[in-house]
Amino acid sequence: MADHFVRFRRVSLRSLIGKSPRSVAGQVFALQVALVVLLVACAVFALVLQSQRDTSAEARRRSIAVAQTFAHAPGVVAALKTPEPSKILQPLTEVGRTSAGVDFIVVMDTKGIRYTHPLPSRIGKRFVGRIGPSLQGKVYTESVHGPLGHEVQATVPIRNEKGRIVALVSAGLKVKNVTNQVDRQLPIILAAGGGALVVATGGTALVGRRLRRQTHSLAPEEMARMYEHHDAVLHAVREGVLIIGDDGRLLLANDEARRLLELPQNAEGRHVWELSDLDPETVALLASGREATDEVHFAGERLLAVNQRPTDRDGGPKGTVVTLRDSTELQAVSGRAEVARERLKLLYDAGLGIGTTLDVIRTADELAHVAVPRFADFVTVDLPDAVLHGEEPPGAGTAMRRTAVYGVHDDHPLYEKGRLIHFLPSTPQARGYGSGKSELVPDLSTATGWHAQDPERTKAILEYGIHSLIAAPIRARGVVLGLANFYRSEQHDPFDEEEQSLAEELVARAAVSIDNARRYTREHALAVTLQRSLLPRALPEQSALDVGYRYIPAQSGVSGDWFDVIPLPGSRVALAVGDVVGHGLHAAATMGRLRTAVHNFSTLDLPPDELLSHLDDLVGRIDQDESTTEGAAGVVGATCLYAIYDPVTRRCAMARAGHLAPALVSPDGSVTFPDLPAGPPLGLGGMPFQTAELDLAEGTQLVLYTDGLIEDRTRDLDVGMELLRGALAGHPDRPPEDSCQAVVEALLPGRPTDDVALLIARTQGLPPERIADWDVPFDPAAVAGMRVVLSERLDEWGLTELGFSMELVLSELITNALRYGTEPIHVRLIHDRALICEVSDGSSTSPHLRYAATTDEGGRGLFLVSQMTERWGTRYTPQGKVIWAEQTLPEAAGEPAPAPPHTGAALLGVHGAGPPAPA
């Protein structure tokens, strides 16, 4: 209303301005100019008259003074006694006239006959003027027309020594000379009058301009009409209008404002703080002068909507205009509308705030937090343990776990979070859970079935002030998942049926999120179980590498990143790191298949490039098989890095299939990323893989990782590589486990968006004294010599008790190489966690284990080797093949080495005399 009032005032003024031919300001200006001109004219006239009067008076005073001075001048009386007074007095009067500035000085006798005159011809003639008063001893002034013209003259007596009047003297000025003095002063008087006129007119113009601005150039009748118009509007509108000055005083209040606020008759002119009948908040608003829009304030039993705006926006006086509207009748309707709006807002916020995560407990907490305090004072959520574990809810029973508790206070007597509660059948919770329908208890003090659950606790709840309950079952897809309890205390009225419907709607929105979280929990638990069964639970024992590792799942759960450490024959160790794109069960299952395949291929002791080629063929077959199955998803992407480290030679052979290159931390602490040939990801086919071999100094750390470690949406790959370099550099002696922790802290401050596999292995070399190797001549007679050197070396190592069996194994392997292999033949003996015997030759023929018949002369050599050793096998090299056998050390086995069987002794004699049976 305040804005409408100001707009109405502007329209009214615009409609009136310009219609009047002569405004109030113009009329006042014209009147003031006329008065100023009249006053200035009168002042000039008065100044002229005053000047003339002052000039005449000055002329008389001068004439009297000159006449009296001459009358009392010495020698005048004496000159009068001489026979010819004129001769003496005439020169004296001329000198006195000139020096006194008068036009004439005339000395005459008591009869009026002149003794002196400026005109000598007038001497001896009668004086023109009255001499009677002067003969009586008076000074007489008069204006006469004498010989010089119109004159002003003064006549005084001349007395002798006895005081007797013996003559008269008259002095005076011509009127023409007096008027000339007035004329000389007139320009000054006129100039002063003109200046006064200009100044007065300018001041009048300024006053008129200000008046014109204040009256908006309105004519008197227009101002009267506007005042009557506005006054009628102010007192006719159904809204109260107040105008308050800058000092907080009430300047105007219309009739409606007086009625709404019940103002006294003398309210105008008083400070708003003095109006004690007003509500303090209303008074504070009126005195503050701040803008307000539809603020609700009380005035007695009325509810007023108050609007307040400043009045100086358009250059007006400072203050505020306030409009008041009685909204008491609308309050009931608007209150119901506000309640409906709040309920809709609550449901909207529930849709946004519930189900932000796929966590059952977090979703239950969100339901409790959304409802408090806007709907209830306390909220509890109870779920069966089966639902919390992702399983289907039980069909019977009311035992539930308190999953969420939230309220306006923390000292409430309700069951605490985490407690398993068995609700009695008589309780609203049990009835609601069993029927799937909500239960309303407006007054808990009269609910006997609820009291039976826990009499002491229910008494404490009632004493705490909780008085009303809605127990709403959490129902989704036709299944009751749990129960939500809404409590109200003394701060709110009891629940009613409308609020029961709102509680059901609120819980229904949360039920879908809880069910989704439950299903995700079940799937996640299955994926975690599968992944834990597929990833290595513990690293195998080996002496070549000191290994540390980390596996960090992504925010969305498990996925396809994996790593492995696989011991190989000859104290070698294989390291593998791979990544299957995607998350969930499919990615975890695919990862398990690839990891199993790597294990199987590694038993063939293949070089890294050949192993990746076989793995690539496997992934291609998986894609082909799954693409033919409806609804099945193939392997959309898989990478792998495979490395083999030999502690004897301290060489590492590596190949990668679309994977990131490893990092090497040298013993001096520097970090490098070797230029390893990059093969295509697994499953593409058509491109060969390449193996690169590196010589690694003892103590070098080999760092293998997946892309989730260094790649992130917020940084480039190069930035991640530099962060990895910074986390590894400068710590050559740090244990691999500590290095893993440092890398994770530097690159993954929070939970990553992609899963991460990290494997750090510090190389270790076998001491030279634990390795023995010999070149064997291509001669069967060399077998006996090798037995001798083998026995001597075992004695040096303290393994004499293994001499018999290892001599037998060595004899069989060398004899087999001599019979079926080619030169050169080489023997290597390694003392590690096991005793390893390797015999290499230049042939690539593959030996096979078979069972020889009793009539066969050969075919028992490899069978004997398999019986006498822990394990044996063959691996191929670019130069040929290596047949190896491992024997458990007595310390490792925990008991002495077994005695060789009689068949072994018999065969030993045969093989020592000649070549072994074919393998």
Coordinates of N, CA and C in Angstrom, one line a residue, residues 620-791:
G620 N 40.1 -62.7 -25.6 CA 39.4 -62.7 -26.9 C 38.3 -63.8 -26.9
R621 N 38.6 -65.0 -26.4 CA 37.6 -66.1 -26.4 C 36.5 -65.8 -25.4
I622 N 36.9 -65.1 -24.2 CA 35.8 -64.7 -23.3 C 34.9 -63.7 -23.9
D623 N 35.4 -62.8 -24.6 CA 34.6 -61.8 -25.3 C 33.7 -62.4 -26.3
Q624 N 34.3 -63.3 -27.1 CA 33.5 -64.0 -28.1 C 32.4 -64.9 -27.5
D625 N 32.7 -65.6 -26.5 CA 31.7 -66.5 -25.9 C 30.6 -65.7 -25.2
E626 N 30.9 -64.6 -24.5 CA 29.9 -63.8 -23.8 C 29.1 -62.9 -24.7
S627 N 29.7 -62.5 -25.8 CA 28.9 -61.7 -26.8 C 27.8 -62.5 -27.4
T628 N 27.9 -63.8 -27.5 CA 26.9 -64.6 -28.0 C 25.8 -65.0 -27.1
T629 N 26.0 -64.7 -25.8 CA 25.0 -64.9 -24.7 C 24.2 -63.7 -24.6
E630 N 22.9 -63.8 -24.6 CA 22.0 -62.6 -24.5 C 22.0 -62.0 -23.2
G631 N 22.3 -60.7 -23.1 CA 22.3 -60.0 -21.9 C 23.7 -60.1 -21.2
A632 N 24.6 -60.8 -21.7 CA 25.9 -60.9 -21.0 C 26.8 -59.8 -21.5
A633 N 27.7 -59.3 -20.7 CA 28.6 -58.3 -21.0 C 30.0 -58.8 -21.1
G634 N 30.7 -58.5 -22.2 CA 32.0 -59.0 -22.4 C 33.0 -58.2 -21.6
V635 N 34.3 -58.5 -21.8 CA 35.3 -57.8 -21.1 C 35.6 -56.5 -21.9
V636 N 35.1 -55.4 -21.4 CA 35.2 -54.1 -22.2 C 36.6 -53.5 -22.1
G637 N 37.4 -54.1 -21.3 CA 38.8 -53.5 -21.2 C 39.6 -54.2 -20.2
A638 N 40.8 -54.7 -20.5 CA 41.6 -55.3 -19.5 C 43.1 -55.0 -19.8
T639 N 43.9 -54.7 -18.8 CA 45.3 -54.5 -19.0 C 46.1 -55.4 -18.0
C640 N 47.4 -55.6 -18.3 CA 48.2 -56.4 -17.4 C 49.6 -56.1 -17.6
L641 N 50.4 -56.2 -16.6 CA 51.8 -56.1 -16.6 C 52.4 -57.3 -15.9
Y642 N 53.3 -58.0 -16.6 CA 53.9 -59.3 -16.0 C 55.4 -59.1 -16.0
A643 N 56.0 -59.4 -14.9 CA 57.4 -59.3 -14.7 C 58.0 -60.5 -14.0
I644 N 59.2 -61.0 -14.4 CA 59.9 -62.1 -13.8 C 61.3 -61.6 -13.3
Y645 N 61.5 -61.8 -12.0 CA 62.8 -61.3 -11.5 C 63.6 -62.6 -11.1
D646 N 64.9 -62.6 -11.5 CA 65.8 -63.7 -11.2 C 66.8 -63.2 -10.2
P647 N 66.8 -63.7 -8.9 CA 67.8 -63.1 -7.9 C 69.2 -63.6 -8.2
V648 N 69.4 -64.6 -9.0 CA 70.7 -65.1 -9.3 C 71.4 -64.2 -10.2
T649 N 70.7 -63.9 -11.3 CA 71.3 -63.0 -12.3 C 71.0 -61.5 -12.0
R650 N 70.0 -61.2 -11.1 CA 69.5 -59.9 -10.8 C 69.0 -59.2 -12.1
R651 N 68.4 -60.0 -12.9 CA 67.7 -59.4 -14.1 C 66.2 -59.6 -14.0
C652 N 65.5 -58.6 -14.6 CA 64.1 -58.6 -14.5 C 63.6 -58.5 -16.0
A653 N 62.7 -59.4 -16.4 CA 62.1 -59.4 -17.7 C 60.6 -59.0 -17.5
M654 N 60.2 -58.0 -18.3 CA 58.9 -57.4 -18.2 C 58.2 -57.3 -19.5
A655 N 56.9 -57.4 -19.5 CA 56.1 -57.0 -20.7 C 54.8 -56.5 -20.2
R656 N 54.1 -55.7 -21.0 CA 52.9 -55.1 -20.6 C 51.9 -55.1 -21.7
A657 N 50.6 -55.2 -21.4 CA 49.5 -55.2 -22.3 C 48.6 -54.0 -22.0
G658 N 48.9 -52.8 -22.5 CA 48.1 -51.7 -22.3 C 48.2 -51.1 -20.9
H659 N 49.1 -51.6 -20.1 CA 49.2 -51.1 -18.7 C 50.3 -50.0 -18.6
L660 N 50.2 -49.3 -17.5 CA 51.1 -48.2 -17.2 C 52.5 -48.8 -16.9
A661 N 53.6 -48.1 -17.3 CA 54.9 -48.6 -17.0 C 55.2 -48.5 -15.5
P662 N 56.0 -49.5 -15.0 CA 56.3 -49.4 -13.6 C 57.3 -48.3 -13.3
A663 N 57.5 -48.1 -12.0 CA 58.5 -47.2 -11.5 C 59.6 -47.9 -10.8
L664 N 60.9 -47.5 -11.0 CA 62.0 -48.1 -10.4 C 62.7 -47.1 -9.4
V665 N 62.9 -47.5 -8.2 CA 63.6 -46.7 -7.2 C 64.9 -47.3 -7.0
S666 N 65.9 -46.7 -7.5 CA 67.3 -47.2 -7.4 C 67.8 -47.1 -6.0
P667 N 68.9 -47.8 -5.7 CA 69.5 -47.7 -4.3 C 69.9 -46.3 -3.9
D668 N 70.2 -45.4 -4.8 CA 70.5 -44.1 -4.4 C 69.3 -43.2 -4.2
G669 N 68.1 -43.7 -4.3 CA 66.9 -42.9 -4.1 C 66.2 -42.3 -5.3
S670 N 66.9 -42.3 -6.4 CA 66.3 -41.7 -7.6 C 65.2 -42.6 -8.2
V671 N 64.2 -42.0 -8.9 CA 63.1 -42.7 -9.4 C 63.0 -42.5 -10.9
T672 N 62.9 -43.6 -11.6 CA 62.8 -43.6 -13.1 C 61.6 -44.5 -13.5
F673 N 61.1 -44.1 -14.7 CA 60.1 -44.9 -15.3 C 60.7 -45.5 -16.6
P674 N 61.0 -46.8 -16.6 CA 61.7 -47.4 -17.7 C 60.8 -47.4 -19.0
D675 N 61.5 -47.3 -20.1 CA 60.8 -47.2 -21.4 C 60.5 -48.6 -21.8
L676 N 59.4 -49.1 -21.3 CA 59.0 -50.5 -21.5 C 58.0 -50.5 -22.7
P677 N 58.3 -51.4 -23.7 CA 57.4 -51.4 -24.9 C 55.9 -51.6 -24.5
A678 N 55.1 -50.7 -25.0 CA 53.6 -50.8 -24.7 C 52.9 -51.6 -25.7
G679 N 52.3 -52.7 -25.2 CA 51.5 -53.6 -26.0 C 50.0 -53.1 -25.9
P680 N 49.2 -53.7 -26.8 CA 47.8 -53.3 -26.8 C 47.1 -54.0 -25.6
P681 N 45.9 -53.4 -25.2 CA 45.2 -54.1 -24.1 C 44.8 -55.5 -24.5
L682 N 44.5 -56.3 -23.5 CA 44.1 -57.7 -23.7 C 42.8 -57.8 -24.5
G683 N 42.8 -58.7 -25.4 CA 41.5 -59.0 -26.1 C 41.5 -58.4 -27.5
L684 N 42.4 -57.5 -27.8 CA 42.4 -56.8 -29.1 C 43.0 -57.8 -30.2
G685 N 44.1 -58.4 -29.8 CA 44.7 -59.4 -30.8 C 45.4 -58.6 -31.9
G686 N 46.2 -59.4 -32.7 CA 46.8 -58.9 -33.9 C 48.2 -58.2 -33.7
M687 N 48.5 -57.8 -32.5 CA 49.8 -57.1 -32.2 C 50.6 -57.9 -31.2
P688 N 51.9 -58.1 -31.5 CA 52.7 -58.9 -30.6 C 53.1 -58.1 -29.4
F689 N 53.4 -58.8 -28.3 CA 54.0 -58.2 -27.1 C 55.5 -58.4 -27.1
Q690 N 56.2 -57.4 -26.5 CA 57.6 -57.5 -26.4 C 58.1 -57.5 -24.9
T691 N 59.1 -58.3 -24.7 CA 59.7 -58.4 -23.4 C 61.0 -57.5 -23.3
A692 N 61.1 -56.8 -22.3 CA 62.3 -55.9 -22.0 C 62.9 -56.5 -20.8
E693 N 64.3 -56.6 -20.8 CA 65.0 -57.1 -19.7 C 65.9 -55.9 -19.1
L694 N 65.8 -55.9 -17.7 CA 66.6 -54.8 -17.0 C 67.5 -55.5 -16.0
D695 N 68.7 -54.9 -15.9 CA 69.6 -55.3 -14.8 C 69.3 -54.4 -13.6
L696 N 68.9 -55.1 -12.5 CA 68.5 -54.3 -11.3 C 69.5 -54.6 -10.2
A697 N 70.0 -53.5 -9.6 CA 71.0 -53.6 -8.5 C 70.2 -54.1 -7.3
E698 N 70.9 -54.8 -6.4 CA 70.2 -55.2 -5.2 C 69.8 -54.1 -4.4
G699 N 68.5 -54.2 -3.9 CA 67.9 -53.1 -3.2 C 67.0 -52.1 -4.0
T700 N 67.0 -52.4 -5.3 CA 66.1 -51.6 -6.2 C 64.7 -52.0 -5.9
Q701 N 63.8 -50.9 -5.9 CA 62.4 -51.1 -5.6 C 61.6 -51.1 -6.9
L702 N 60.9 -52.1 -7.2 CA 60.1 -52.2 -8.4 C 58.6 -51.9 -8.0
V703 N 58.0 -50.8 -8.6 CA 56.7 -50.3 -8.2 C 55.7 -50.6 -9.3
L704 N 54.8 -51.4 -9.1 CA 53.7 -51.8 -10.0 C 52.4 -51.2 -9.5
Y705 N 51.5 -50.7 -10.3 CA 50.3 -50.1 -9.9 C 49.3 -50.0 -11.0
T706 N 48.1 -49.8 -10.7 CA 47.0 -49.6 -11.6 C 46.7 -48.1 -11.8
D707 N 45.9 -47.8 -12.9 CA 45.7 -46.4 -13.2 C 45.0 -45.6 -12.2
G708 N 44.2 -46.3 -11.3 CA 43.5 -45.5 -10.3 C 44.3 -44.8 -9.3
L709 N 45.6 -45.2 -9.2 CA 46.5 -44.5 -8.3 C 46.9 -43.1 -8.8
I710 N 47.2 -42.9 -10.1 CA 47.7 -41.7 -10.6 C 46.7 -40.9 -11.4
E711 N 45.7 -41.5 -11.9 CA 44.7 -40.8 -12.7 C 43.6 -40.3 -11.8
D712 N 43.1 -39.1 -12.1 CA 42.0 -38.5 -11.4 C 41.4 -37.4 -12.2
R713 N 40.1 -37.2 -12.0 CA 39.4 -36.1 -12.8 C 40.0 -34.8 -12.6
T714 N 40.6 -34.5 -11.4 CA 41.0 -33.2 -11.1 C 42.5 -33.0 -11.5
R715 N 43.2 -34.0 -12.0 CA 44.6 -33.8 -12.4 C 44.9 -34.6 -13.6
D716 N 46.0 -34.2 -14.3 CA 46.4 -34.9 -15.5 C 47.3 -36.1 -15.1
L717 N 47.5 -37.0 -16.1 CA 48.3 -38.2 -15.8 C 49.7 -37.8 -15.5
D718 N 50.3 -36.8 -16.2 CA 51.7 -36.3 -15.9 C 51.8 -35.8 -14.4
V719 N 50.8 -35.1 -13.9 CA 50.8 -34.7 -12.6 C 50.8 -35.8 -11.6
G720 N 50.0 -36.9 -11.9 CA 50.0 -38.0 -11.0 C 51.3 -38.8 -11.0
M721 N 52.0 -38.8 -12.2 CA 53.3 -39.5 -12.3 C 54.3 -38.7 -11.4
E722 N 54.3 -37.4 -11.5 CA 55.2 -36.6 -10.7 C 54.9 -36.7 -9.2
L723 N 53.6 -36.8 -8.8 CA 53.3 -37.1 -7.4 C 53.9 -38.4 -6.9
L724 N 53.7 -39.4 -7.8 CA 54.3 -40.7 -7.5 C 55.8 -40.7 -7.3
R725 N 56.4 -40.0 -8.2 CA 57.9 -39.8 -8.2 C 58.3 -39.1 -6.8
G726 N 57.6 -38.1 -6.5 CA 57.9 -37.4 -5.3 C 57.7 -38.2 -4.0
A727 N 56.7 -39.1 -4.0 CA 56.4 -40.0 -2.9 C 57.5 -41.1 -2.7
L728 N 58.1 -41.5 -3.8 CA 59.1 -42.6 -3.8 C 60.5 -42.1 -3.6
A729 N 60.8 -40.9 -4.2 CA 62.2 -40.5 -4.3 C 62.7 -40.2 -2.9
G730 N 64.0 -40.4 -2.7 CA 64.7 -40.0 -1.5 C 64.6 -41.0 -0.4
H731 N 64.0 -42.2 -0.6 CA 63.8 -43.1 0.5 C 64.2 -44.5 0.0
P732 N 65.5 -44.7 -0.3 CA 65.9 -46.1 -0.8 C 65.8 -47.1 0.2
D733 N 66.0 -46.8 1.5 CA 66.0 -47.8 2.6 C 64.7 -48.0 3.2
R734 N 63.6 -47.3 2.8 CA 62.3 -47.5 3.4 C 61.7 -48.8 3.1
P735 N 61.1 -49.5 4.1 CA 60.5 -50.8 3.8 C 59.4 -50.7 2.8
P736 N 59.1 -51.7 1.9 CA 58.1 -51.6 0.9 C 56.7 -51.3 1.6
E737 N 56.4 -51.8 2.7 CA 55.1 -51.5 3.4 C 55.0 -50.1 3.7
D738 N 56.1 -49.5 4.2 CA 56.1 -48.0 4.5 C 56.0 -47.2 3.2
S739 N 56.6 -47.7 2.2 CA 56.5 -47.0 0.9 C 55.1 -47.0 0.4
C740 N 54.4 -48.2 0.5 CA 53.0 -48.2 0.1 C 52.2 -47.2 0.8
Q741 N 52.4 -47.1 2.1 CA 51.6 -46.2 2.9 C 51.9 -44.7 2.5
A742 N 53.1 -44.4 2.2 CA 53.5 -43.1 1.8 C 52.9 -42.7 0.5
V743 N 52.9 -43.6 -0.4 CA 52.3 -43.4 -1.8 C 50.8 -43.2 -1.7
V744 N 50.2 -44.0 -0.9 CA 48.7 -43.8 -0.7 C 48.4 -42.5 -0.1
E745 N 49.1 -42.1 0.9 CA 48.8 -40.8 1.6 C 49.1 -39.6 0.7
A746 N 50.1 -39.8 -0.2 CA 50.5 -38.6 -1.1 C 49.5 -38.5 -2.3
L747 N 49.0 -39.6 -2.8 CA 48.2 -39.6 -4.0 C 46.7 -39.8 -3.8
L748 N 46.4 -40.4 -2.7 CA 45.0 -40.7 -2.4 C 44.6 -40.1 -1.0
P749 N 44.4 -38.8 -0.9 CA 44.0 -38.2 0.4 C 42.6 -38.7 0.8
G750 N 41.7 -39.0 -0.1 CA 40.4 -39.4 0.3 C 40.1 -40.8 -0.4
R751 N 38.9 -41.2 -0.3 CA 38.5 -42.5 -0.9 C 38.5 -42.3 -2.4
P752 N 39.2 -43.1 -3.2 CA 39.3 -42.9 -4.7 C 38.0 -43.2 -5.4
T753 N 37.9 -42.6 -6.6 CA 36.7 -42.9 -7.4 C 36.9 -44.2 -8.2
D754 N 38.2 -44.6 -8.3 CA 38.5 -45.9 -9.0 C 39.3 -46.7 -8.1
D755 N 39.2 -48.1 -8.2 CA 40.0 -48.9 -7.3 C 41.5 -48.9 -7.7
V756 N 42.3 -49.2 -6.7 CA 43.7 -49.0 -6.8 C 44.4 -50.3 -6.3
A757 N 45.3 -50.8 -7.1 CA 46.2 -51.9 -6.7 C 47.6 -51.4 -6.8
L758 N 48.4 -51.6 -5.7 CA 49.8 -51.1 -5.6 C 50.6 -52.2 -5.1
L759 N 51.8 -52.5 -5.8 CA 52.7 -53.5 -5.4 C 54.1 -53.0 -5.5
I760 N 54.8 -53.0 -4.3 CA 56.2 -52.5 -4.3 C 57.1 -53.7 -3.8
A761 N 58.1 -54.0 -4.6 CA 59.0 -55.1 -4.4 C 60.4 -54.6 -4.4
R762 N 61.1 -54.9 -3.3 CA 62.5 -54.6 -3.2 C 63.3 -55.8 -3.5
T763 N 64.2 -55.7 -4.5 CA 65.0 -56.8 -5.0 C 66.1 -57.3 -4.0
Q764 N 66.3 -58.6 -4.0 CA 67.3 -59.1 -3.1 C 68.1 -60.2 -4.0
G765 N 69.4 -60.2 -3.9 CA 70.2 -61.1 -4.6 C 70.7 -62.3 -3.8
L766 N 70.8 -63.4 -4.4 CA 71.4 -64.6 -3.7 C 72.9 -64.4 -3.6
P767 N 73.5 -64.6 -2.4 CA 74.9 -64.5 -2.3 C 75.7 -65.4 -3.3
P768 N 76.8 -65.0 -3.8 CA 77.5 -65.9 -4.8 C 77.9 -67.2 -4.1
E769 N 78.2 -67.3 -2.8 CA 78.6 -68.5 -2.2 C 77.4 -69.5 -2.1
R770 N 76.2 -69.1 -2.4 CA 75.1 -70.0 -2.4 C 74.7 -70.5 -3.8
I771 N 75.6 -70.2 -4.8 CA 75.3 -70.6 -6.2 C 76.6 -71.3 -6.7
A772 N 76.4 -72.4 -7.3 CA 77.5 -73.2 -7.9 C 77.0 -73.6 -9.3
D773 N 77.9 -73.4 -10.3 CA 77.6 -73.8 -11.6 C 78.8 -74.4 -12.3
W774 N 78.6 -75.3 -13.2 CA 79.7 -76.0 -13.9 C 79.3 -76.2 -15.3
D775 N 80.3 -76.2 -16.2 CA 80.1 -76.6 -17.6 C 80.4 -78.1 -17.6
V776 N 79.6 -78.9 -18.3 CA 79.8 -80.4 -18.3 C 80.2 -80.8 -19.7
P777 N 81.4 -81.5 -19.8 CA 81.8 -82.0 -21.2 C 80.7 -82.9 -21.7
F778 N 80.7 -82.9 -23.0 CA 79.7 -83.8 -23.7 C 80.3 -85.2 -23.7
D779 N 80.4 -85.8 -22.5 CA 81.0 -87.1 -22.4 C 80.3 -87.8 -21.2
P780 N 79.8 -89.1 -21.4 CA 79.2 -89.8 -20.3 C 80.1 -90.0 -19.1
A781 N 81.4 -90.0 -19.4 CA 82.3 -90.2 -18.2 C 82.4 -89.0 -17.3
A782 N 81.8 -87.8 -17.7 CA 81.8 -86.6 -16.9 C 80.8 -86.7 -15.8
V783 N 79.9 -87.7 -15.8 CA 78.9 -87.8 -14.8 C 79.5 -88.1 -13.4
A784 N 80.5 -89.0 -13.4 CA 81.2 -89.3 -12.1 C 81.9 -88.1 -11.5
G785 N 82.5 -87.3 -12.3 CA 83.2 -86.2 -11.8 C 82.2 -85.1 -11.3
M786 N 81.0 -85.0 -11.9 CA 80.0 -84.1 -11.4 C 79.5 -84.5 -10.0
R787 N 79.4 -85.9 -9.8 CA 79.0 -86.4 -8.5 C 79.9 -85.9 -7.4
V788 N 81.2 -86.0 -7.8 CA 82.2 -85.6 -6.7 C 82.1 -84.1 -6.4
V789 N 82.1 -83.3 -7.4 CA 82.0 -81.8 -7.1 C 80.7 -81.5 -6.4
L790 N 79.6 -82.2 -6.7 CA 78.3 -81.9 -6.1 C 78.4 -82.3 -4.6
S791 N 79.0 -83.4 -4.3 CA 79.1 -83.9 -2.9 C 80.0 -82.9 -2.1

